[in-house]
Coordinates of C-alpha atoms (C1' of nucleotides) in Angstrom, one line a residue:
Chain E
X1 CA 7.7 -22.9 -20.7
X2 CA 8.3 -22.7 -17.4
X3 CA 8.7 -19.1 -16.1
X4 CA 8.5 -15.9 -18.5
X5 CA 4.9 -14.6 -19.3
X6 CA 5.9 -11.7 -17.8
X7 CA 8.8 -9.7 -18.4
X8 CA 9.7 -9.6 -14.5
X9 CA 10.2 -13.1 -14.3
X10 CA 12.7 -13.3 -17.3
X11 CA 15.0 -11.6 -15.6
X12 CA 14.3 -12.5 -12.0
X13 CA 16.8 -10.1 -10.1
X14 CA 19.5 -8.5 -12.0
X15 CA 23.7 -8.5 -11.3
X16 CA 24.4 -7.3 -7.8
X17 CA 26.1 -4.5 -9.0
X18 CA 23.6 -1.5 -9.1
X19 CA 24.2 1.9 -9.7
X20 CA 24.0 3.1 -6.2
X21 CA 23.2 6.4 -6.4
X22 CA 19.4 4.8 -6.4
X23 CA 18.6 3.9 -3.0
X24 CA 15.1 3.3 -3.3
X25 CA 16.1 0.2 -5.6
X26 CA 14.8 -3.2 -4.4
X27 CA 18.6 -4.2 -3.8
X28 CA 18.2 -7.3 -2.0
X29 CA 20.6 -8.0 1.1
X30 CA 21.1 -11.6 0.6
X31 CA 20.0 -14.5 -2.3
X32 CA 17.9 -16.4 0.2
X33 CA 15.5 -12.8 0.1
X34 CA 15.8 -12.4 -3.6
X35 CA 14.3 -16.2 -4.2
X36 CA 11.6 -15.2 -1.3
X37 CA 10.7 -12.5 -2.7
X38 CA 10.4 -14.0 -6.8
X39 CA 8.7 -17.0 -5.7
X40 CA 6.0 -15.0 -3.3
X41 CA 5.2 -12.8 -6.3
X42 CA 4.8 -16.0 -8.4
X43 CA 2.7 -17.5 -6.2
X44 CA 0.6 -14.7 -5.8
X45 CA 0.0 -13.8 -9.4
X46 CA -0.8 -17.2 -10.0
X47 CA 2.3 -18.5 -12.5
X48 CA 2.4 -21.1 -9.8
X49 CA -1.1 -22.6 -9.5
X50 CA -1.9 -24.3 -6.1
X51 CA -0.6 -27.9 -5.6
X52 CA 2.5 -27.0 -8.3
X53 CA 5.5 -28.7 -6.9
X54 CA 8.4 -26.5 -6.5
X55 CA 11.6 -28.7 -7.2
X56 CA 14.8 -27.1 -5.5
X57 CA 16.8 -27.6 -8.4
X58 CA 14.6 -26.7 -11.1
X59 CA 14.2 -23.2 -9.1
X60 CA 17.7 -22.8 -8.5
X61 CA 18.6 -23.4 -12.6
X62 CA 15.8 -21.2 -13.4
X63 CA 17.1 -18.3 -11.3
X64 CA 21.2 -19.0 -12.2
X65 CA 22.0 -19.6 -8.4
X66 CA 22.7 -22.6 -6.4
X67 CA 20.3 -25.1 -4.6
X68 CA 21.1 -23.6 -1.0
X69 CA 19.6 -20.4 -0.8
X70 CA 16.5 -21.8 -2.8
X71 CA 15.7 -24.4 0.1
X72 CA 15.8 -21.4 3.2
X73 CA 13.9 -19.7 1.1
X74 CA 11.2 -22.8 0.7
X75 CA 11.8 -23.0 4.3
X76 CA 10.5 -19.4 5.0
X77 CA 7.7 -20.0 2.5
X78 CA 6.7 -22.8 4.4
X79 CA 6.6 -21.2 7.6
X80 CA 4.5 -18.4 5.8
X81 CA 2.0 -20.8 4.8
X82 CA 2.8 -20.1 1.2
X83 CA 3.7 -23.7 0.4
X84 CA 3.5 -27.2 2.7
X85 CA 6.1 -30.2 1.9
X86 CA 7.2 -32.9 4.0
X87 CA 10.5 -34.3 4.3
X88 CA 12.1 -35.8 1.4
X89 CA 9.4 -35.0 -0.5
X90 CA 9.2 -31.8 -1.4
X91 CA 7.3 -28.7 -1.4
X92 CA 4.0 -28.0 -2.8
X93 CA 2.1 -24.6 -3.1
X94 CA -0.6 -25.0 -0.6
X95 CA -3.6 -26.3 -1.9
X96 CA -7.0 -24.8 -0.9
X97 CA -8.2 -26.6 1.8
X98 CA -11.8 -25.9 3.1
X99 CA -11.6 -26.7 6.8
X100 CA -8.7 -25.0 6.9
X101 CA -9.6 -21.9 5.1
X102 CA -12.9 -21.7 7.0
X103 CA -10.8 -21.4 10.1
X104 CA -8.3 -18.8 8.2
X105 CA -11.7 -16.6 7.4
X106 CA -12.2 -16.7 11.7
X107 CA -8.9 -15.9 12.5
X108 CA -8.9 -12.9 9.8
X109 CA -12.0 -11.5 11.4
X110 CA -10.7 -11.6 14.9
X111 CA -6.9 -10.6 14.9
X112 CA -8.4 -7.5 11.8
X113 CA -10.6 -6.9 13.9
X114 CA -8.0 -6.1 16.8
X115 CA -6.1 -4.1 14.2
X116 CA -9.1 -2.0 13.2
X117 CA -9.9 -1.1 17.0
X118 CA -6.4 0.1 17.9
X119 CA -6.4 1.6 13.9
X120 CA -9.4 3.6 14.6
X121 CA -8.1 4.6 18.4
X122 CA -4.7 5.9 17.0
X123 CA -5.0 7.3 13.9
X124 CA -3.8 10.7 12.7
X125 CA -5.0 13.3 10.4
X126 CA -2.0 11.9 8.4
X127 CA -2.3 8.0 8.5
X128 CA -6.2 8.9 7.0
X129 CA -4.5 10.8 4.3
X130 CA -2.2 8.0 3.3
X131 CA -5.2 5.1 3.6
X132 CA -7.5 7.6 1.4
X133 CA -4.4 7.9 -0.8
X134 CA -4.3 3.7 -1.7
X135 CA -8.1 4.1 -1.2
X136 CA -8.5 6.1 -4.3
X137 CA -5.6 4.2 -6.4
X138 CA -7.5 0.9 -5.5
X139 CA -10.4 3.0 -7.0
X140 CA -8.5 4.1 -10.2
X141 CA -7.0 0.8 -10.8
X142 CA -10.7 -0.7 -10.6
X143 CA -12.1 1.5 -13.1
X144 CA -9.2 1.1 -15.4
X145 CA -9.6 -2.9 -15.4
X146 CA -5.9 -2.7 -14.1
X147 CA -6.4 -5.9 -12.3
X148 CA -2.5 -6.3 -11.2
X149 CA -2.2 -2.6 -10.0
X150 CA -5.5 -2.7 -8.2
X151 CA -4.0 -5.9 -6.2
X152 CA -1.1 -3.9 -5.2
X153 CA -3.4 -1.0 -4.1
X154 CA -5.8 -3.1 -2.3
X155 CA -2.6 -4.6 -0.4
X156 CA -1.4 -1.2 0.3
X157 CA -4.5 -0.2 1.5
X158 CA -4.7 -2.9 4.2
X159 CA -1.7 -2.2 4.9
X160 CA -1.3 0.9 5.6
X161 CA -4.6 0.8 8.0
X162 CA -3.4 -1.9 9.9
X163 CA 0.3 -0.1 10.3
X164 CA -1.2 2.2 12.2
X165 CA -2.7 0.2 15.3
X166 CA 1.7 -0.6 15.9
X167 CA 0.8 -3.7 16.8
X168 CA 3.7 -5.7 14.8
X169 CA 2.6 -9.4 16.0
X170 CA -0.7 -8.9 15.0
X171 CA 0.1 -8.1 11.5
X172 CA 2.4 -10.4 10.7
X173 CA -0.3 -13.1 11.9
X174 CA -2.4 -11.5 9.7
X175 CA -0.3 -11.5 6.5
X176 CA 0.6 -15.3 7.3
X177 CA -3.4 -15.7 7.2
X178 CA -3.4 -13.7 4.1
X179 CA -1.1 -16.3 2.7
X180 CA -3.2 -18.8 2.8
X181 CA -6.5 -17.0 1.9
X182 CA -7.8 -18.3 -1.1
X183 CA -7.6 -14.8 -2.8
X184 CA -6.8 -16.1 -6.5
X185 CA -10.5 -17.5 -6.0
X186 CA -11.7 -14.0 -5.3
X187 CA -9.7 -12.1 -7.4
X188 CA -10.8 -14.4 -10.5
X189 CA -14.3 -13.1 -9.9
X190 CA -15.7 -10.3 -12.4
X191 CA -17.8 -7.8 -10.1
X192 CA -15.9 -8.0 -7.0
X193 CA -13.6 -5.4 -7.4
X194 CA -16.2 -3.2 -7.7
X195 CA -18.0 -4.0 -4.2
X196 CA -14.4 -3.7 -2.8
X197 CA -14.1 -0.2 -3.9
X198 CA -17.6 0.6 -2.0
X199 CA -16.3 -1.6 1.1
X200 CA -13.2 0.3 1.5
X201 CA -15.4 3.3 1.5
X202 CA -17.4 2.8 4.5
X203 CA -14.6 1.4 6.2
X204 CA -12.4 4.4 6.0
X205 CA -15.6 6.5 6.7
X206 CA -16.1 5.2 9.4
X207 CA -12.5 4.9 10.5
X208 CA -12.4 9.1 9.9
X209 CA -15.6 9.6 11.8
X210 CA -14.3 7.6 15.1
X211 CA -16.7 5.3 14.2
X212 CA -15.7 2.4 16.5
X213 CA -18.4 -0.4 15.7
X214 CA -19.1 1.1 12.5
X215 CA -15.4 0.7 11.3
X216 CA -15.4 -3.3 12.8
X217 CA -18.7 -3.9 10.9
X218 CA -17.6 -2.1 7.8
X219 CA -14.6 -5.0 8.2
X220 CA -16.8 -7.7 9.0
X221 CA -18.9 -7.3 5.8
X222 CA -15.7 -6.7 4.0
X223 CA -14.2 -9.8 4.6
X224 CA -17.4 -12.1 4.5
X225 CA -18.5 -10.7 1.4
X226 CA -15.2 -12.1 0.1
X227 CA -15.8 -15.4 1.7
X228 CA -19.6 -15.7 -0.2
X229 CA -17.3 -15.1 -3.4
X230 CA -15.5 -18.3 -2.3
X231 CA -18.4 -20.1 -1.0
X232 CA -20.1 -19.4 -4.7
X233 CA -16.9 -20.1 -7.1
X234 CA -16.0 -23.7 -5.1
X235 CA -19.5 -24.8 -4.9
X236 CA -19.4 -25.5 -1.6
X237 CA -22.5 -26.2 0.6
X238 CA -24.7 -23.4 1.8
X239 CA -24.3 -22.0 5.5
X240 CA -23.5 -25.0 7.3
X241 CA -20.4 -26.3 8.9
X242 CA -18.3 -27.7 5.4
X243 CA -19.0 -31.3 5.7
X244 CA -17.9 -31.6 2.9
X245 CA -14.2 -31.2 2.0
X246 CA -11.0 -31.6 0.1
X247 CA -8.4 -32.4 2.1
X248 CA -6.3 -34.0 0.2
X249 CA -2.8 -33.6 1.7
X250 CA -2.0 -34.1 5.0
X251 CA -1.2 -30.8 5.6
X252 CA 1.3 -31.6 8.6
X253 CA 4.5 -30.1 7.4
X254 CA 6.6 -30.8 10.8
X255 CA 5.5 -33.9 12.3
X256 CA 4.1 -36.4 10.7
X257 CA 6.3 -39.7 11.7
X258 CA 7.2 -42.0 9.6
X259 CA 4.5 -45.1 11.6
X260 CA 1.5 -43.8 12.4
Chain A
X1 CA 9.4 -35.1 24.5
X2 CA 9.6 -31.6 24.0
X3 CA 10.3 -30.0 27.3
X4 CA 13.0 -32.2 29.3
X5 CA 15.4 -31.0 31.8
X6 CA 19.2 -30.1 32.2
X7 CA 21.2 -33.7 32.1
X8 CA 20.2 -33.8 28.7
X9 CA 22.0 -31.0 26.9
X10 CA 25.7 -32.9 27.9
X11 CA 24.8 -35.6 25.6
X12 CA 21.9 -34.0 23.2
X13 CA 21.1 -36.8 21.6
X14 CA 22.6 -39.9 21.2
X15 CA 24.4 -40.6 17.6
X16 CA 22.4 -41.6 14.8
X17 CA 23.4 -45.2 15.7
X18 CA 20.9 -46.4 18.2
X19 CA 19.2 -49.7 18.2
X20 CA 16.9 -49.9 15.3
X21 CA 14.3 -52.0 17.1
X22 CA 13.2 -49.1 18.7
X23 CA 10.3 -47.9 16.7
X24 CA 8.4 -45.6 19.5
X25 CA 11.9 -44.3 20.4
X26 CA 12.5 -40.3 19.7
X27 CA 14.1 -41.1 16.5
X28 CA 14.0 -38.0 14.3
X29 CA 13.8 -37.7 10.6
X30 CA 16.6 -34.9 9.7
X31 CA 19.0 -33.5 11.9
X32 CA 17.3 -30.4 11.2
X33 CA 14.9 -31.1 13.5
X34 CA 16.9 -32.7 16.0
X35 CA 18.8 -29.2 16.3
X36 CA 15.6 -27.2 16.2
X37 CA 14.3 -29.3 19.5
X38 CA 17.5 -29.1 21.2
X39 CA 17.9 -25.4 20.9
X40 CA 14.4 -24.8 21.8
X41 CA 14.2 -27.1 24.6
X42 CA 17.3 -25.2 25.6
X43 CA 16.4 -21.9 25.1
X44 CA 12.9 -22.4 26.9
X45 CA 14.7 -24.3 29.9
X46 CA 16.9 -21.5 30.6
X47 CA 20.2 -23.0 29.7
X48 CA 20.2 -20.1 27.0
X49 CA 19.8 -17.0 28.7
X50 CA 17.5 -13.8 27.1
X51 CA 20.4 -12.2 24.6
X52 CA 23.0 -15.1 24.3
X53 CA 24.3 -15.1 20.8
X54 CA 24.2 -18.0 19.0
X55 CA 27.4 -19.0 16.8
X56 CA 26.5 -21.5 13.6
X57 CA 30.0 -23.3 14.0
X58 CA 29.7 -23.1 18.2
X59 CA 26.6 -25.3 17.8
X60 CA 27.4 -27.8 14.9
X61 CA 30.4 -28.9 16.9
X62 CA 28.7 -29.1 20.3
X63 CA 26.0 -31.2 18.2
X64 CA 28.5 -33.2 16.2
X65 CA 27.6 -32.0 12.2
X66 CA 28.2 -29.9 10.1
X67 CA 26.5 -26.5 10.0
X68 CA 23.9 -26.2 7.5
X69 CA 21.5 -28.2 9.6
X70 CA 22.1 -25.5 12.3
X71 CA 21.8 -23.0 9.9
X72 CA 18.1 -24.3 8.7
X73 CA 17.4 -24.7 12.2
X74 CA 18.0 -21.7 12.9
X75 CA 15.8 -20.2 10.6
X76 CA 13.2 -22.2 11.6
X77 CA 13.6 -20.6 15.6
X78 CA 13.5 -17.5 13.8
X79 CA 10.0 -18.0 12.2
X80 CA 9.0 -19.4 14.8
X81 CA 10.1 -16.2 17.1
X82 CA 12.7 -18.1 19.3
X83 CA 15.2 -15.9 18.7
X84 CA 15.9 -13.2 16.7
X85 CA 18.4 -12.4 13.7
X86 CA 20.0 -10.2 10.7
X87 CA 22.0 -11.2 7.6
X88 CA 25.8 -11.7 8.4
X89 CA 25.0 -10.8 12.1
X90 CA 24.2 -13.9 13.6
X91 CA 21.2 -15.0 16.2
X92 CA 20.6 -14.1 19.2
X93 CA 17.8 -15.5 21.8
X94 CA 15.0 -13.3 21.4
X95 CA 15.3 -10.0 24.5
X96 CA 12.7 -9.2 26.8
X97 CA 10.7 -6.3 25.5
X98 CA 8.1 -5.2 27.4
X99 CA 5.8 -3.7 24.3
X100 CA 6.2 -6.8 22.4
X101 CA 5.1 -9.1 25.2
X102 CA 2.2 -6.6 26.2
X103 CA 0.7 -7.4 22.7
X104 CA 1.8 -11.2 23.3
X105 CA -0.6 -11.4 26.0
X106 CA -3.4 -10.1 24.6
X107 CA -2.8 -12.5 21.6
X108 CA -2.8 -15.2 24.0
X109 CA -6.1 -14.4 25.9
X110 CA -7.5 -13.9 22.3
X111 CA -6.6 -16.9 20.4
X112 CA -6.5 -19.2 23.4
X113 CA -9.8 -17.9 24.6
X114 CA -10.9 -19.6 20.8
X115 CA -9.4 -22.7 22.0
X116 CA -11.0 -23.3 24.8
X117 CA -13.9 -21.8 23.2
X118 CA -14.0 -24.7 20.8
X119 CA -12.4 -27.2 23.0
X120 CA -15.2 -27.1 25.6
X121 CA -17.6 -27.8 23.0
X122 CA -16.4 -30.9 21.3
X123 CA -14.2 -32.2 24.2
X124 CA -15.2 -35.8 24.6
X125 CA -15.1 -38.3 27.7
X126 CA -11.5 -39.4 26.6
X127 CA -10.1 -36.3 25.8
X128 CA -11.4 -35.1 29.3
X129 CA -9.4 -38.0 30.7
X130 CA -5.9 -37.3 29.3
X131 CA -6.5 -33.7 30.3
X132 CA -7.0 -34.7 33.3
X133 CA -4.0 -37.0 33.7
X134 CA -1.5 -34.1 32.9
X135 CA -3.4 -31.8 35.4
X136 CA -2.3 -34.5 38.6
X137 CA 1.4 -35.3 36.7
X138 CA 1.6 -31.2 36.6
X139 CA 0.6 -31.3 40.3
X140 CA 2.6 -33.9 41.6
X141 CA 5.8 -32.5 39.8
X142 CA 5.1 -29.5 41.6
X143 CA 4.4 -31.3 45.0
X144 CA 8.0 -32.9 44.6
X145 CA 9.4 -29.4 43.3
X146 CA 10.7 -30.6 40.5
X147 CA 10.5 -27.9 38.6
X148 CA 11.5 -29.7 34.9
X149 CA 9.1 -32.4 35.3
X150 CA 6.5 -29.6 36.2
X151 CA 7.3 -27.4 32.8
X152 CA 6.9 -30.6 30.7
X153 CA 3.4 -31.3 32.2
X154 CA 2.2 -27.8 32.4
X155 CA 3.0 -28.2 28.5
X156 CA 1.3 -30.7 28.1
X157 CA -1.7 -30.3 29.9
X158 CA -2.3 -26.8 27.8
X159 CA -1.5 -28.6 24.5
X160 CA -3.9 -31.3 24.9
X161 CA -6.9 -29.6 26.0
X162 CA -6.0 -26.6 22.7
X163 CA -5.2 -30.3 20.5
X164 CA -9.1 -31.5 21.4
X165 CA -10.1 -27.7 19.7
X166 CA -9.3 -29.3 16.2
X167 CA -7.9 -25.7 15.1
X168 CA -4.7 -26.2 13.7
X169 CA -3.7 -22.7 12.6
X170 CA -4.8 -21.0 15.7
X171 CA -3.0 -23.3 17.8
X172 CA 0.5 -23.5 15.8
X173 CA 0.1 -19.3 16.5
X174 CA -0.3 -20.2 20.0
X175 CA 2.6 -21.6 20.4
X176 CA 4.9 -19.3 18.3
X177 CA 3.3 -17.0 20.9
X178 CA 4.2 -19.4 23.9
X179 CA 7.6 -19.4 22.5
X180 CA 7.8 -15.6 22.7
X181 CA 6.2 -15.1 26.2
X182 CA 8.6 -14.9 29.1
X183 CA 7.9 -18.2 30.6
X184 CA 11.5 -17.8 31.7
X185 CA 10.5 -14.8 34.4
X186 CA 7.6 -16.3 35.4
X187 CA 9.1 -20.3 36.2
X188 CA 11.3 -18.1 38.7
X189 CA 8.9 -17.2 40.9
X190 CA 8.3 -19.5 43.9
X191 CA 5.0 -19.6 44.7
X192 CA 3.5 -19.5 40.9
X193 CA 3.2 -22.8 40.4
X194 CA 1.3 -23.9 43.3
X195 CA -1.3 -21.0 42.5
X196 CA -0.9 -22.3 38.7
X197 CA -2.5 -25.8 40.5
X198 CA -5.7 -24.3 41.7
X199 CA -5.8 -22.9 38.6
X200 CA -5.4 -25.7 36.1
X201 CA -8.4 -27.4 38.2
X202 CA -10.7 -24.8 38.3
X203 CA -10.3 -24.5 34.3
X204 CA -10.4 -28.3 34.1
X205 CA -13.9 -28.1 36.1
X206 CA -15.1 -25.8 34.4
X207 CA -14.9 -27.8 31.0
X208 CA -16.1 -31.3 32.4
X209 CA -19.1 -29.2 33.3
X210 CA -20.0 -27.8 29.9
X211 CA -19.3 -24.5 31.8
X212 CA -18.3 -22.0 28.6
X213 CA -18.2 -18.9 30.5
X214 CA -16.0 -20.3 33.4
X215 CA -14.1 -22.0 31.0
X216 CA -13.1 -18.7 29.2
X217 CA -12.6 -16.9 32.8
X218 CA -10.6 -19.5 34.2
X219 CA -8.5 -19.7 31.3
X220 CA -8.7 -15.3 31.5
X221 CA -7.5 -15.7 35.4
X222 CA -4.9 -18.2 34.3
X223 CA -3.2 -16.2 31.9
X224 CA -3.1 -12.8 33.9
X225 CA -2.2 -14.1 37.2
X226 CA 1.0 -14.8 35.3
X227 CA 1.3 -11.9 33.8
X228 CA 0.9 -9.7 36.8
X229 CA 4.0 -12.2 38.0
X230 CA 6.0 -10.4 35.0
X231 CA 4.8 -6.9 36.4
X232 CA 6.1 -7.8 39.5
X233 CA 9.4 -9.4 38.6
X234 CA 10.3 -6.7 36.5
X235 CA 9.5 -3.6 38.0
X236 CA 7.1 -2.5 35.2
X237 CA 4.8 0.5 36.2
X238 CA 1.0 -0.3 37.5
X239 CA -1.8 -0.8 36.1
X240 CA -1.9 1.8 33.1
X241 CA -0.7 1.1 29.4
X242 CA 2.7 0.7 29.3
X243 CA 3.7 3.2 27.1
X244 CA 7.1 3.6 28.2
X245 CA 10.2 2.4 29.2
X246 CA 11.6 -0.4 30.7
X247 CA 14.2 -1.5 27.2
X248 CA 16.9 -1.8 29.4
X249 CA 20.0 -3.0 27.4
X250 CA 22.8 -4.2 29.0
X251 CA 25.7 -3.0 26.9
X252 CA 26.0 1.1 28.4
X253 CA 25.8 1.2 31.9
X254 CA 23.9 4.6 32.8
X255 CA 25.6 6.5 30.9
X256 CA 23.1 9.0 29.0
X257 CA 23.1 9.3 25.4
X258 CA 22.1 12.9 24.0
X259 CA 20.1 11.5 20.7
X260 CA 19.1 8.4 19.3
Chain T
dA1 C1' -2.0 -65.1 -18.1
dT2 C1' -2.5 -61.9 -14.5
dT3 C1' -1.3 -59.9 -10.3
dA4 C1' 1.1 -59.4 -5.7
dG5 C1' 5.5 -58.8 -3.7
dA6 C1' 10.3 -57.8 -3.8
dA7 C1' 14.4 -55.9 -5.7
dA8 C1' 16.6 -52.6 -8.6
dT9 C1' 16.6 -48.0 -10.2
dA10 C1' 15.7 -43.1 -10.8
dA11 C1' 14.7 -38.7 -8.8
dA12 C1' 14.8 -35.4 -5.4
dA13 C1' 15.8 -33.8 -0.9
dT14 C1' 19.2 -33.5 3.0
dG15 C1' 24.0 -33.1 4.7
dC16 C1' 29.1 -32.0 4.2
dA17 C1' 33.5 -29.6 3.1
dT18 C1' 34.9 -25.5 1.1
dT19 C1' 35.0 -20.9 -0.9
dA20 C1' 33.3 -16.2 -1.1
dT21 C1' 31.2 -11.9 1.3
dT22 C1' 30.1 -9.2 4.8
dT23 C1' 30.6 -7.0 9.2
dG24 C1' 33.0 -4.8 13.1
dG25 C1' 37.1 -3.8 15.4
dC26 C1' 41.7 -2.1 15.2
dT27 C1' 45.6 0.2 13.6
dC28 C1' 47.9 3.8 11.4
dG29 C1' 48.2 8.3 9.5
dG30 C1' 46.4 13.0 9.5
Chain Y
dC1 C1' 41.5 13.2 18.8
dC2 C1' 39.3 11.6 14.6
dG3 C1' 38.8 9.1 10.2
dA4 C1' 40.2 5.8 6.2
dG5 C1' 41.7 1.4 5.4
dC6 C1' 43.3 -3.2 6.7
dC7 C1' 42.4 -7.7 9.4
dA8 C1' 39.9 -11.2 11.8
dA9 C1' 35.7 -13.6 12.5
dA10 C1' 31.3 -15.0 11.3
dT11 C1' 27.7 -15.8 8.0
dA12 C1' 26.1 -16.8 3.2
dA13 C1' 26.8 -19.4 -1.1
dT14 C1' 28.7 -23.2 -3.9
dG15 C1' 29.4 -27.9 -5.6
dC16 C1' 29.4 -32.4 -4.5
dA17 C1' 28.2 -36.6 -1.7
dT18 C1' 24.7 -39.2 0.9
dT19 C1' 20.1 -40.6 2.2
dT20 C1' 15.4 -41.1 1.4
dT21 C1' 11.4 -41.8 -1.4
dA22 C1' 8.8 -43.3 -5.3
dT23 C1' 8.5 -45.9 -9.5
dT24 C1' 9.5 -49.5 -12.4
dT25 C1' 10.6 -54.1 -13.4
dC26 C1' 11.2 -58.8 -12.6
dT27 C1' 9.8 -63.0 -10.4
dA28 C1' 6.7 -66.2 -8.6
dA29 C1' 2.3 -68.0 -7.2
dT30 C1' -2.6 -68.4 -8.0

DNA sequence: ATTAGAAATAAAATGCATTATTTGGCTCGG
DNA sequence: CCGAGCCAAATAATGCATTTTATTTCTAAT
């Protein structure tokens, strides 16, 4: 009962030894990746709700490996934003916090924002080709109710945009802030999807056109209209600064001393 | 005590057995993080140079424990951008690349510009005060040229007036930034810090006035008179993008490779 | 009798000593 | 002079021991 409604889990990551005439494989280099990588996707997909507690142990039985690379990869997690824990106690996947999340949404707008302008500055006939690509799989996916494919489209898509503005830091601030983006709220949400495919439109219309401001407003709208799905499914207040809060863990991984 | 100076690194910290009584003391939780301060207050303060590679079993024994506290803390450097390595290769402090720390900046000016952005706004009387306090120990360390004393309160000063911003995330992305930004090239200089004076009080005025605008200029000014120190020091090309070069790597002399 | 406080206990994380893999250089053979 | 294969060094993984935290239980006082 504890991992297994989906096939992939069952097996987590196979014997090391592949056939290696496939190089494409997801052969990963060491353990520390392969529990990364299982417990991301878990995360993710939702098998591990928010505030789960992720026991070192019981991960390392589950996945037949010892505790050692299961606690760097919690480590990385953490720094990801994936989970919080505190020494000694353990690590938590990271329960939504409103404050905080209000401050991801900012932080999203701003750093995408950068991404978009150098996006739209750089682009080639080529990188448009590849974004309409994912574009129309997000598309496909939607219509088909594929729910799981059209999350893997919708990340490619971002992606795959954002690639092209080469600015490395940027992204991976970005991802972190993905992280801890209360998507599983969004994604829950019937009709969303559906808006999505529309917002992806004008974006990457714009984005082909030139279209500077048109391609950073396309964004903006984008990633509000996902916030107003949050704002509706939590029930939190109306415009105004979110008084009112959850906050229910410190959320201080590093540095919280022992007397405070 | 985060940035100190060189007498500490012979003795990194004194054995676990210290006098209890102590509360306030720097007594850390896990050795963990009592290797992760020590390397990064080492790295930061020079002692490691740009490129020195960092052994697992060189620094448990100079540290006195075993190595998988250095090997978490080193992972933890890693996230955090202090240095920089690959599976079975080993860490190395992070190099100097010029691209990399083009983008840094602007990710500075961005996010800190948020900072100061919020800070001037809720900034009270008291938080104005200790602000203030670090400015004159950051001036008076400079005034006595000791150059330690004046990287700890220069530290401070910025981290207190971004800690009265309330904006967790940005600011823990500051710093990953800070780590990455080469402080190193700019503490050389001679005259920097005395200029880096003037400029600390005019963003300090700025904010005891209310004065958003300056705030966000002085804090602009700040930021790329330091940079243009970096320009300077290492023979970067004017004013225009810096599209090329520089990626000087010390192995090959000048020796020309045909491709790569 | 009920509850506050302290001590014992159980559970889970951190740290250590050791073994197993990987990498890069070096030698030996072609 | 170049390449395949061995050797040394460093990292990754394992299993066990230690330390810390949280819970439970026992005692004592109101």
């Amino acid at each position: 009962m504890f991992l297994g409604h989906q096939a992939s889990y069952e097996i987590p990551f196979g014997r090391s030894a592949q056939p290696e005439g496939i190089t494409g494989a997801v052969e990963y280099r060491t353990k520390e990746e392969q529990v990364a990588d299982h417990l991301r996707e878990a995360i993710l997909s939702g098998h591990f709700p928010r505030g789960t507690r992720l026991k070192q142990a019981e991960v390392a039985k589950t996945l037949q490996i010892s505790i050692t690379p299961v606690r760097e990869a919690l480590k990385l997690l953490e720094a990801e934003g994936y989970i919080s824990g505190s020494s000694y106690k353990g690590a938590v996947v990271a329960p939504l916090d409103v404050a905080a999340s209000v401050e991801t949404l900012n932080l999203r707008i701003l750093l995408e924002g950068q991404l978009i302008r150098h996006a739209v500055e750089r682009a080639t006939t080529e990188d448009l080709r590849l974004i309409r690509g994912f574009a129309d799989e997000f598309a496909e996916a939607v219509r088909r109710k594929d729910s799981a494919e059209a999350r893997a489209s919708n990340y490619r898509f971002h992606k795959q945009m954002y690639a092209t503005a080469n600015l490395p830091q940027t992204l991976h601030f970005v991802q972190i802030l993905w992280a801890r983006y209360p998507f599983d709220v969004i994604n829950r949400v019937e009709g969303r999807a559906v808006t999505a495919v529309e917002e992806h439109e004008e974006l990457l219309r714009a984005m082909i056109e030139g279209d500077l401001a048109g391609a950073m407003l396309a964004l903006r709208r984008h990633i509000e209209a996902g916030w107003a799905t949050v704002k509706d499914e939590t029930e939190i207040g109306g415009d105004h600064p979110p008084a009112v809060r959850v906050r229910r863990t410190p959320r201080r991984g590093k540095e919280d001393k022992r007397n405070e």
